[in-house]
PDB file of C-alpha atoms in Angstrom:
ATOM      1  CA  UNK A   1     -66.311  38.228 223.504  1.00 64.00           C
ATOM      2  CA  UNK A   2     -68.291  35.034 224.164  1.00 65.00           C
ATOM      3  CA  UNK A   3     -69.864  34.571 227.562  1.00 88.00           C
ATOM      4  CA  UNK A   4     -68.830  31.664 229.751  1.00 94.00           C
ATOM      5  CA  UNK A   5     -70.738  29.652 232.331  1.00 95.00           C
ATOM      6  CA  UNK A   6     -69.033  27.939 235.260  1.00 97.00           C
ATOM      7  CA  UNK A   7     -70.340  26.228 238.402  1.00 97.00           C
ATOM      8  CA  UNK A   8     -70.028  28.619 241.352  1.00 97.00           C
ATOM      9  CA  UNK A   9     -68.173  26.174 243.566  1.00 97.00           C
ATOM     10  CA  UNK A  10     -66.520  22.749 243.656  1.00 98.00           C
ATOM     11  CA  UNK A  11     -64.740  20.616 246.203  1.00 97.00           C
ATOM     12  CA  UNK A  12     -61.824  18.309 245.548  1.00 97.00           C
ATOM     13  CA  UNK A  13     -59.860  15.961 247.780  1.00 97.00           C
ATOM     14  CA  UNK A  14     -56.159  16.657 248.116  1.00 97.00           C
ATOM     15  CA  UNK A  15     -54.103  14.529 245.739  1.00 97.00           C
ATOM     16  CA  UNK A  16     -57.009  13.844 243.413  1.00 97.00           C
ATOM     17  CA  UNK A  17     -57.592  15.416 240.020  1.00 97.00           C
ATOM     18  CA  UNK A  18     -59.718  18.543 239.944  1.00 98.00           C
ATOM     19  CA  UNK A  19     -61.829  18.863 236.818  1.00 98.00           C
ATOM     20  CA  UNK A  20     -63.312  22.327 236.327  1.00 98.00           C
ATOM     21  CA  UNK A  21     -65.885  22.669 233.540  1.00 98.00           C
ATOM     22  CA  UNK A  22     -66.691  25.723 231.469  1.00 97.00           C
ATOM     23  CA  UNK A  23     -69.414  26.269 228.874  1.00 96.00           C
ATOM     24  CA  UNK A  24     -68.843  28.760 226.069  1.00 95.00           C
ATOM     25  CA  UNK A  25     -71.475  27.809 223.530  1.00 94.00           C
ATOM     26  CA  UNK A  26     -71.297  31.110 221.627  1.00 91.00           C
ATOM     27  CA  UNK A  27     -67.550  31.034 221.075  1.00 91.00           C
ATOM     28  CA  UNK A  28     -66.436  32.118 217.632  1.00 88.00           C
ATOM     29  CA  UNK A  29     -63.697  30.696 215.467  1.00 86.00           C
ATOM     30  CA  UNK A  30     -60.974  33.191 216.373  1.00 84.00           C
ATOM     31  CA  UNK A  31     -61.572  33.206 220.123  1.00 88.00           C
ATOM     32  CA  UNK A  32     -59.260  31.472 222.563  1.00 90.00           C
ATOM     33  CA  UNK A  33     -60.183  29.900 225.887  1.00 93.00           C
ATOM     34  CA  UNK A  34     -58.127  31.225 228.786  1.00 92.00           C
ATOM     35  CA  UNK A  35     -57.956  30.055 232.372  1.00 95.00           C
ATOM     36  CA  UNK A  36     -56.788  32.205 235.248  1.00 95.00           C
ATOM     37  CA  UNK A  37     -57.003  31.648 238.970  1.00 97.00           C
ATOM     38  CA  UNK A  38     -57.092  34.030 241.891  1.00 97.00           C
ATOM     39  CA  UNK A  39     -55.913  33.029 245.310  1.00 95.00           C
ATOM     40  CA  UNK A  40     -57.492  35.064 248.062  1.00 90.00           C
ATOM     41  CA  UNK A  41     -56.355  38.713 248.108  1.00 87.00           C
ATOM     42  CA  UNK A  42     -53.902  38.279 245.247  1.00 93.00           C
ATOM     43  CA  UNK A  43     -53.920  39.242 241.588  1.00 94.00           C
ATOM     44  CA  UNK A  44     -55.046  36.657 239.035  1.00 95.00           C
ATOM     45  CA  UNK A  45     -52.496  34.114 237.843  1.00 93.00           C
ATOM     46  CA  UNK A  46     -52.400  32.813 234.290  1.00 91.00           C
ATOM     47  CA  UNK A  47     -52.803  29.049 234.016  1.00 94.00           C
ATOM     48  CA  UNK A  48     -53.245  28.000 230.417  1.00 93.00           C
ATOM     49  CA  UNK A  49     -54.980  28.847 227.168  1.00 91.00           C
ATOM     50  CA  UNK A  50     -55.963  27.097 223.949  1.00 92.00           C
ATOM     51  CA  UNK A  51     -57.788  27.473 220.666  1.00 91.00           C
ATOM     52  CA  UNK A  52     -59.016  24.024 219.670  1.00 91.00           C
ATOM     53  CA  UNK A  53     -56.347  21.482 220.528  1.00 89.00           C
ATOM     54  CA  UNK A  54     -55.839  20.113 224.014  1.00 94.00           C
ATOM     55  CA  UNK A  55     -53.035  21.842 225.865  1.00 96.00           C
ATOM     56  CA  UNK A  56     -50.838  20.846 228.792  1.00 97.00           C
ATOM     57  CA  UNK A  57     -48.269  22.706 230.822  1.00 95.00           C
ATOM     58  CA  UNK A  58     -46.637  22.308 234.206  1.00 95.00           C
ATOM     59  CA  UNK A  59     -49.716  23.578 235.998  1.00 95.00           C
ATOM     60  CA  UNK A  60     -52.667  22.005 234.249  1.00 97.00           C
ATOM     61  CA  UNK A  61     -54.269  20.468 231.193  1.00 98.00           C
ATOM     62  CA  UNK A  62     -56.960  22.053 229.073  1.00 98.00           C
ATOM     63  CA  UNK A  63     -59.410  19.850 227.217  1.00 98.00           C
ATOM     64  CA  UNK A  64     -61.545  21.593 224.594  1.00 97.00           C
ATOM     65  CA  UNK A  65     -64.448  19.721 222.998  1.00 96.00           C
ATOM     66  CA  UNK A  66     -64.421  19.229 219.263  1.00 95.00           C
ATOM     67  CA  UNK A  67     -67.254  21.715 218.740  1.00 95.00           C
ATOM     68  CA  UNK A  68     -65.400  24.149 221.081  1.00 95.00           C
ATOM     69  CA  UNK A  69     -68.566  24.874 223.014  1.00 95.00           C
ATOM     70  CA  UNK A  70     -67.116  23.703 226.297  1.00 97.00           C
ATOM     71  CA  UNK A  71     -63.812  22.983 227.963  1.00 97.00           C
ATOM     72  CA  UNK A  72     -62.398  21.424 231.118  1.00 98.00           C
ATOM     73  CA  UNK A  73     -59.420  22.531 233.143  1.00 98.00           C
ATOM     74  CA  UNK A  74     -57.686  19.627 234.853  1.00 98.00           C
ATOM     75  CA  UNK A  75     -55.387  19.979 237.825  1.00 98.00           C
ATOM     76  CA  UNK A  76     -53.939  16.463 237.917  1.00 97.00           C
ATOM     77  CA  UNK A  77     -52.986  16.272 241.594  1.00 96.00           C
ATOM     78  CA  UNK A  78     -54.687  19.040 243.516  1.00 97.00           C
ATOM     79  CA  UNK A  79     -52.985  20.422 246.609  1.00 97.00           C
ATOM     80  CA  UNK A  80     -54.285  22.695 249.344  1.00 97.00           C
ATOM     81  CA  UNK A  81     -52.489  25.583 247.635  1.00 96.00           C
ATOM     82  CA  UNK A  82     -54.727  25.119 244.599  1.00 97.00           C
ATOM     83  CA  UNK A  83     -57.687  26.436 246.598  1.00 98.00           C
ATOM     84  CA  UNK A  84     -58.706  29.516 244.618  1.00 98.00           C
ATOM     85  CA  UNK A  85     -61.306  31.009 242.302  1.00 97.00           C
ATOM     86  CA  UNK A  86     -60.803  29.748 238.763  1.00 98.00           C
ATOM     87  CA  UNK A  87     -61.900  31.885 235.851  1.00 97.00           C
ATOM     88  CA  UNK A  88     -62.606  30.637 232.352  1.00 96.00           C
ATOM     89  CA  UNK A  89     -62.455  33.496 229.851  1.00 93.00           C
ATOM     90  CA  UNK A  90     -63.016  33.539 226.132  1.00 90.00           C
ATOM     91  CA  UNK A  91     -60.991  36.179 224.412  1.00 84.00           C
ATOM     92  CA  UNK A  92     -60.643  37.309 220.848  1.00 74.00           C
ATOM     93  CA  UNK A  93     -57.239  38.793 220.247  1.00 64.00           C
ATOM     94  CA  UNK A  94     -58.460  41.414 217.885  1.00 62.00           C
ATOM     95  CA  UNK A  95     -61.624  42.357 219.700  1.00 60.00           C
ATOM     96  CA  UNK A  96     -61.808  45.255 222.113  1.00 56.00           C
ATOM     97  CA  UNK A  97     -58.069  45.685 222.460  1.00 62.00           C
ATOM     98  CA  UNK A  98     -57.518  42.206 223.827  1.00 70.00           C
ATOM     99  CA  UNK A  99     -58.932  42.970 227.252  1.00 79.00           C
ATOM    100  CA  UNK A 100     -60.096  40.215 229.600  1.00 85.00           C
ATOM    101  CA  UNK A 101     -63.626  40.268 230.946  1.00 87.00           C
ATOM    102  CA  UNK A 102     -64.018  38.140 234.060  1.00 91.00           C
ATOM    103  CA  UNK A 103     -67.154  36.183 234.925  1.00 90.00           C
ATOM    104  CA  UNK A 104     -67.977  34.834 238.364  1.00 92.00           C
ATOM    105  CA  UNK A 105     -65.623  31.874 238.180  1.00 96.00           C
ATOM    106  CA  UNK A 106     -65.583  28.628 240.149  1.00 97.00           C
ATOM    107  CA  UNK A 107     -64.457  28.633 243.753  1.00 97.00           C
ATOM    108  CA  UNK A 108     -62.425  25.462 244.157  1.00 98.00           C
ATOM    109  CA  UNK A 109     -61.867  24.181 247.667  1.00 98.00           C
ATOM    110  CA  UNK A 110     -59.229  21.482 248.022  1.00 98.00           C
ATOM    111  CA  UNK A 111     -59.770  19.558 251.230  1.00 96.00           C
ATOM    112  CA  UNK A 112     -57.351  17.326 253.152  1.00 95.00           C
TER     113      UNK A 112
ATOM    114  CA  UNK B   1     -42.521  34.876 233.649  1.00 64.00           C
ATOM    115  CA  UNK B   2     -43.186  38.560 233.235  1.00 70.00           C
ATOM    116  CA  UNK B   3     -43.664  40.571 236.405  1.00 89.00           C
ATOM    117  CA  UNK B   4     -46.116  43.349 237.096  1.00 94.00           C
ATOM    118  CA  UNK B   5     -45.722  45.222 240.352  1.00 95.00           C
ATOM    119  CA  UNK B   6     -48.207  47.460 242.147  1.00 96.00           C
ATOM    120  CA  UNK B   7     -47.555  49.985 244.853  1.00 96.00           C
ATOM    121  CA  UNK B   8     -48.748  50.425 247.499  1.00 97.00           C
ATOM    122  CA  UNK B   9     -50.163  47.030 248.349  1.00 96.00           C
ATOM    123  CA  UNK B  10     -52.314  48.557 251.081  1.00 97.00           C
ATOM    124  CA  UNK B  11     -53.379  52.123 251.696  1.00 97.00           C
ATOM    125  CA  UNK B  12     -55.695  53.716 254.205  1.00 97.00           C
ATOM    126  CA  UNK B  13     -56.814  57.275 253.680  1.00 96.00           C
ATOM    127  CA  UNK B  14     -59.311  59.772 254.985  1.00 96.00           C
ATOM    128  CA  UNK B  15     -62.463  60.586 253.099  1.00 97.00           C
ATOM    129  CA  UNK B  16     -61.949  63.452 250.659  1.00 96.00           C
ATOM    130  CA  UNK B  17     -58.289  62.809 249.986  1.00 97.00           C
ATOM    131  CA  UNK B  18     -56.761  61.492 246.774  1.00 97.00           C
ATOM    132  CA  UNK B  19     -54.784  58.297 246.478  1.00 97.00           C
ATOM    133  CA  UNK B  20     -52.365  57.262 243.721  1.00 97.00           C
ATOM    134  CA  UNK B  21     -51.662  53.632 242.862  1.00 97.00           C
ATOM    135  CA  UNK B  22     -48.744  52.708 240.624  1.00 97.00           C
ATOM    136  CA  UNK B  23     -48.512  49.778 238.240  1.00 95.00           C
ATOM    137  CA  UNK B  24     -45.145  48.868 236.759  1.00 95.00           C
ATOM    138  CA  UNK B  25     -44.098  46.261 234.261  1.00 92.00           C
ATOM    139  CA  UNK B  26     -40.682  45.209 235.550  1.00 91.00           C
ATOM    140  CA  UNK B  27     -39.153  43.241 232.712  1.00 87.00           C
ATOM    141  CA  UNK B  28     -41.133  44.173 229.627  1.00 87.00           C
ATOM    142  CA  UNK B  29     -42.624  47.188 227.946  1.00 88.00           C
ATOM    143  CA  UNK B  30     -46.377  47.496 228.079  1.00 86.00           C
ATOM    144  CA  UNK B  31     -48.146  49.727 225.609  1.00 83.00           C
ATOM    145  CA  UNK B  32     -51.453  48.748 227.167  1.00 87.00           C
ATOM    146  CA  UNK B  33     -52.414  48.285 230.783  1.00 91.00           C
ATOM    147  CA  UNK B  34     -55.805  47.504 232.286  1.00 94.00           C
ATOM    148  CA  UNK B  35     -57.223  48.567 235.636  1.00 96.00           C
ATOM    149  CA  UNK B  36     -59.718  46.424 237.517  1.00 97.00           C
ATOM    150  CA  UNK B  37     -61.654  46.842 240.733  1.00 97.00           C
ATOM    151  CA  UNK B  38     -62.851  44.008 242.930  1.00 97.00           C
ATOM    152  CA  UNK B  39     -65.281  44.217 245.822  1.00 95.00           C
ATOM    153  CA  UNK B  40     -65.409  41.465 248.475  1.00 92.00           C
ATOM    154  CA  UNK B  41     -66.723  38.146 247.188  1.00 90.00           C
ATOM    155  CA  UNK B  42     -67.196  39.554 243.698  1.00 93.00           C
ATOM    156  CA  UNK B  43     -65.365  39.097 240.437  1.00 94.00           C
ATOM    157  CA  UNK B  44     -62.956  41.559 238.862  1.00 95.00           C
ATOM    158  CA  UNK B  45     -64.617  44.455 237.106  1.00 95.00           C
ATOM    159  CA  UNK B  46     -62.713  46.156 234.304  1.00 95.00           C
ATOM    160  CA  UNK B  47     -62.531  49.891 234.907  1.00 96.00           C
ATOM    161  CA  UNK B  48     -60.400  51.210 232.077  1.00 95.00           C
ATOM    162  CA  UNK B  49     -57.781  50.521 229.463  1.00 92.00           C
ATOM    163  CA  UNK B  50     -54.635  52.572 229.782  1.00 88.00           C
ATOM    164  CA  UNK B  51     -52.705  53.315 226.603  1.00 84.00           C
ATOM    165  CA  UNK B  52     -49.178  54.710 226.660  1.00 83.00           C
ATOM    166  CA  UNK B  53     -49.090  58.256 225.391  1.00 83.00           C
ATOM    167  CA  UNK B  54     -52.830  58.666 224.955  1.00 86.00           C
ATOM    168  CA  UNK B  55     -56.000  59.029 226.980  1.00 89.00           C
ATOM    169  CA  UNK B  56     -57.396  56.052 228.813  1.00 92.00           C
ATOM    170  CA  UNK B  57     -60.561  54.367 227.638  1.00 93.00           C
ATOM    171  CA  UNK B  58     -63.088  53.937 230.433  1.00 95.00           C
ATOM    172  CA  UNK B  59     -65.741  51.251 230.716  1.00 94.00           C
ATOM    173  CA  UNK B  60     -69.353  52.280 230.878  1.00 94.00           C
ATOM    174  CA  UNK B  61     -70.322  53.615 234.288  1.00 94.00           C
ATOM    175  CA  UNK B  62     -66.780  54.418 235.429  1.00 96.00           C
ATOM    176  CA  UNK B  63     -66.238  58.106 236.168  1.00 94.00           C
ATOM    177  CA  UNK B  64     -63.134  59.293 234.351  1.00 93.00           C
ATOM    178  CA  UNK B  65     -62.844  62.412 236.519  1.00 95.00           C
ATOM    179  CA  UNK B  66     -62.977  60.265 239.645  1.00 96.00           C
ATOM    180  CA  UNK B  67     -60.459  57.681 238.530  1.00 97.00           C
ATOM    181  CA  UNK B  68     -57.600  59.454 236.780  1.00 96.00           C
ATOM    182  CA  UNK B  69     -55.311  57.243 234.752  1.00 95.00           C
ATOM    183  CA  UNK B  70     -51.910  58.262 233.443  1.00 91.00           C
ATOM    184  CA  UNK B  71     -49.722  56.009 231.309  1.00 89.00           C
ATOM    185  CA  UNK B  72     -46.710  58.222 230.731  1.00 82.00           C
ATOM    186  CA  UNK B  73     -44.142  55.552 229.959  1.00 89.00           C
ATOM    187  CA  UNK B  74     -43.978  52.025 228.603  1.00 89.00           C
ATOM    188  CA  UNK B  75     -43.452  50.612 232.076  1.00 92.00           C
ATOM    189  CA  UNK B  76     -45.667  52.727 234.326  1.00 93.00           C
ATOM    190  CA  UNK B  77     -49.372  53.443 234.632  1.00 93.00           C
ATOM    191  CA  UNK B  78     -50.945  55.220 237.578  1.00 95.00           C
ATOM    192  CA  UNK B  79     -54.493  55.251 238.887  1.00 97.00           C
ATOM    193  CA  UNK B  80     -55.490  58.173 241.076  1.00 97.00           C
ATOM    194  CA  UNK B  81     -58.695  57.915 243.067  1.00 97.00           C
ATOM    195  CA  UNK B  82     -59.710  61.528 243.571  1.00 97.00           C
ATOM    196  CA  UNK B  83     -61.725  62.740 246.545  1.00 96.00           C
ATOM    197  CA  UNK B  84     -62.011  59.214 247.837  1.00 96.00           C
ATOM    198  CA  UNK B  85     -65.077  58.131 249.794  1.00 96.00           C
ATOM    199  CA  UNK B  86     -65.767  54.962 251.789  1.00 96.00           C
ATOM    200  CA  UNK B  87     -67.619  53.420 248.836  1.00 96.00           C
ATOM    201  CA  UNK B  88     -64.342  53.599 246.863  1.00 97.00           C
ATOM    202  CA  UNK B  89     -62.802  51.120 249.291  1.00 97.00           C
ATOM    203  CA  UNK B  90     -61.890  48.144 247.157  1.00 97.00           C
ATOM    204  CA  UNK B  91     -59.126  45.932 245.777  1.00 97.00           C
ATOM    205  CA  UNK B  92     -57.595  47.570 242.713  1.00 98.00           C
ATOM    206  CA  UNK B  93     -55.666  45.350 240.307  1.00 97.00           C
ATOM    207  CA  UNK B  94     -53.697  46.260 237.224  1.00 96.00           C
ATOM    208  CA  UNK B  95     -52.765  44.117 234.285  1.00 94.00           C
ATOM    209  CA  UNK B  96     -50.165  44.710 231.615  1.00 90.00           C
ATOM    210  CA  UNK B  97     -49.836  43.181 228.210  1.00 82.00           C
ATOM    211  CA  UNK B  98     -46.506  42.289 226.711  1.00 72.00           C
ATOM    212  CA  UNK B  99     -46.219  42.761 222.991  1.00 66.00           C
ATOM    213  CA  UNK B 100     -49.142  43.728 220.794  1.00 61.00           C
ATOM    214  CA  UNK B 101     -52.735  42.566 220.796  1.00 59.00           C
ATOM    215  CA  UNK B 102     -51.606  38.955 220.946  1.00 61.00           C
ATOM    216  CA  UNK B 103     -49.347  39.451 223.947  1.00 66.00           C
ATOM    217  CA  UNK B 104     -50.153  37.732 227.199  1.00 75.00           C
ATOM    218  CA  UNK B 105     -51.684  39.586 230.121  1.00 84.00           C
ATOM    219  CA  UNK B 106     -49.909  39.604 233.470  1.00 89.00           C
ATOM    220  CA  UNK B 107     -51.473  40.852 236.669  1.00 93.00           C
ATOM    221  CA  UNK B 108     -50.125  42.821 239.590  1.00 95.00           C
ATOM    222  CA  UNK B 109     -50.531  41.768 243.196  1.00 95.00           C
ATOM    223  CA  UNK B 110     -53.334  44.225 243.783  1.00 96.00           C
ATOM    224  CA  UNK B 111     -53.711  47.294 245.994  1.00 97.00           C
ATOM    225  CA  UNK B 112     -56.233  47.337 248.799  1.00 97.00           C
ATOM    226  CA  UNK B 113     -57.693  50.775 249.411  1.00 97.00           C
ATOM    227  CA  UNK B 114     -59.580  51.550 252.596  1.00 97.00           C
ATOM    228  CA  UNK B 115     -61.224  54.958 252.863  1.00 97.00           C
ATOM    229  CA  UNK B 116     -62.214  55.979 256.373  1.00 96.00           C
TER     230      UNK B 116
END
């Protein structure tokens, strides 16, 4: 699976949009971009995933560049409860049994 | 959404004893489950892939005789840390996949093991 690169930490003001970038320049055509987050001392929580089109759900939006080499997760109105480590993972469904390999992620701190 | 439950959430044991952690998929059948370990301020590290009815597949560097995995049913996988030592103290997290290779992965709440 392709490797991802994320900034180690970011701050965001409460109520503002949080934009978390991810680089995956070696992504291949059949690999999806997944985002998970982990709140302290809990298991990871699925947020969103996409292949090449932008995606939106009740939690977030995912913007994938046309060349698919990078993406941005957008939390439109960040709250204090969004403080967590956010992981961008590239996963090929048919590679290695579909397992998820976590990188270091971005530690997002939402401040009042 | 699908629910994956782990038990116990916290366990403290003496060095040399064995500890079993259970991972259950509550509302779906999971032919494949994954076990992760996470040390403080580090990311999740995949330990092994647990397949129902067959032997688990361990990641490089993970001792299969130390970390015994049993996936005897479509809703239950267990991880047994044998002869635990203080360096085995960690946060253990399981993940279960609904459906086949394209099914989504859902994570348990994690189990914190402390070995004294």
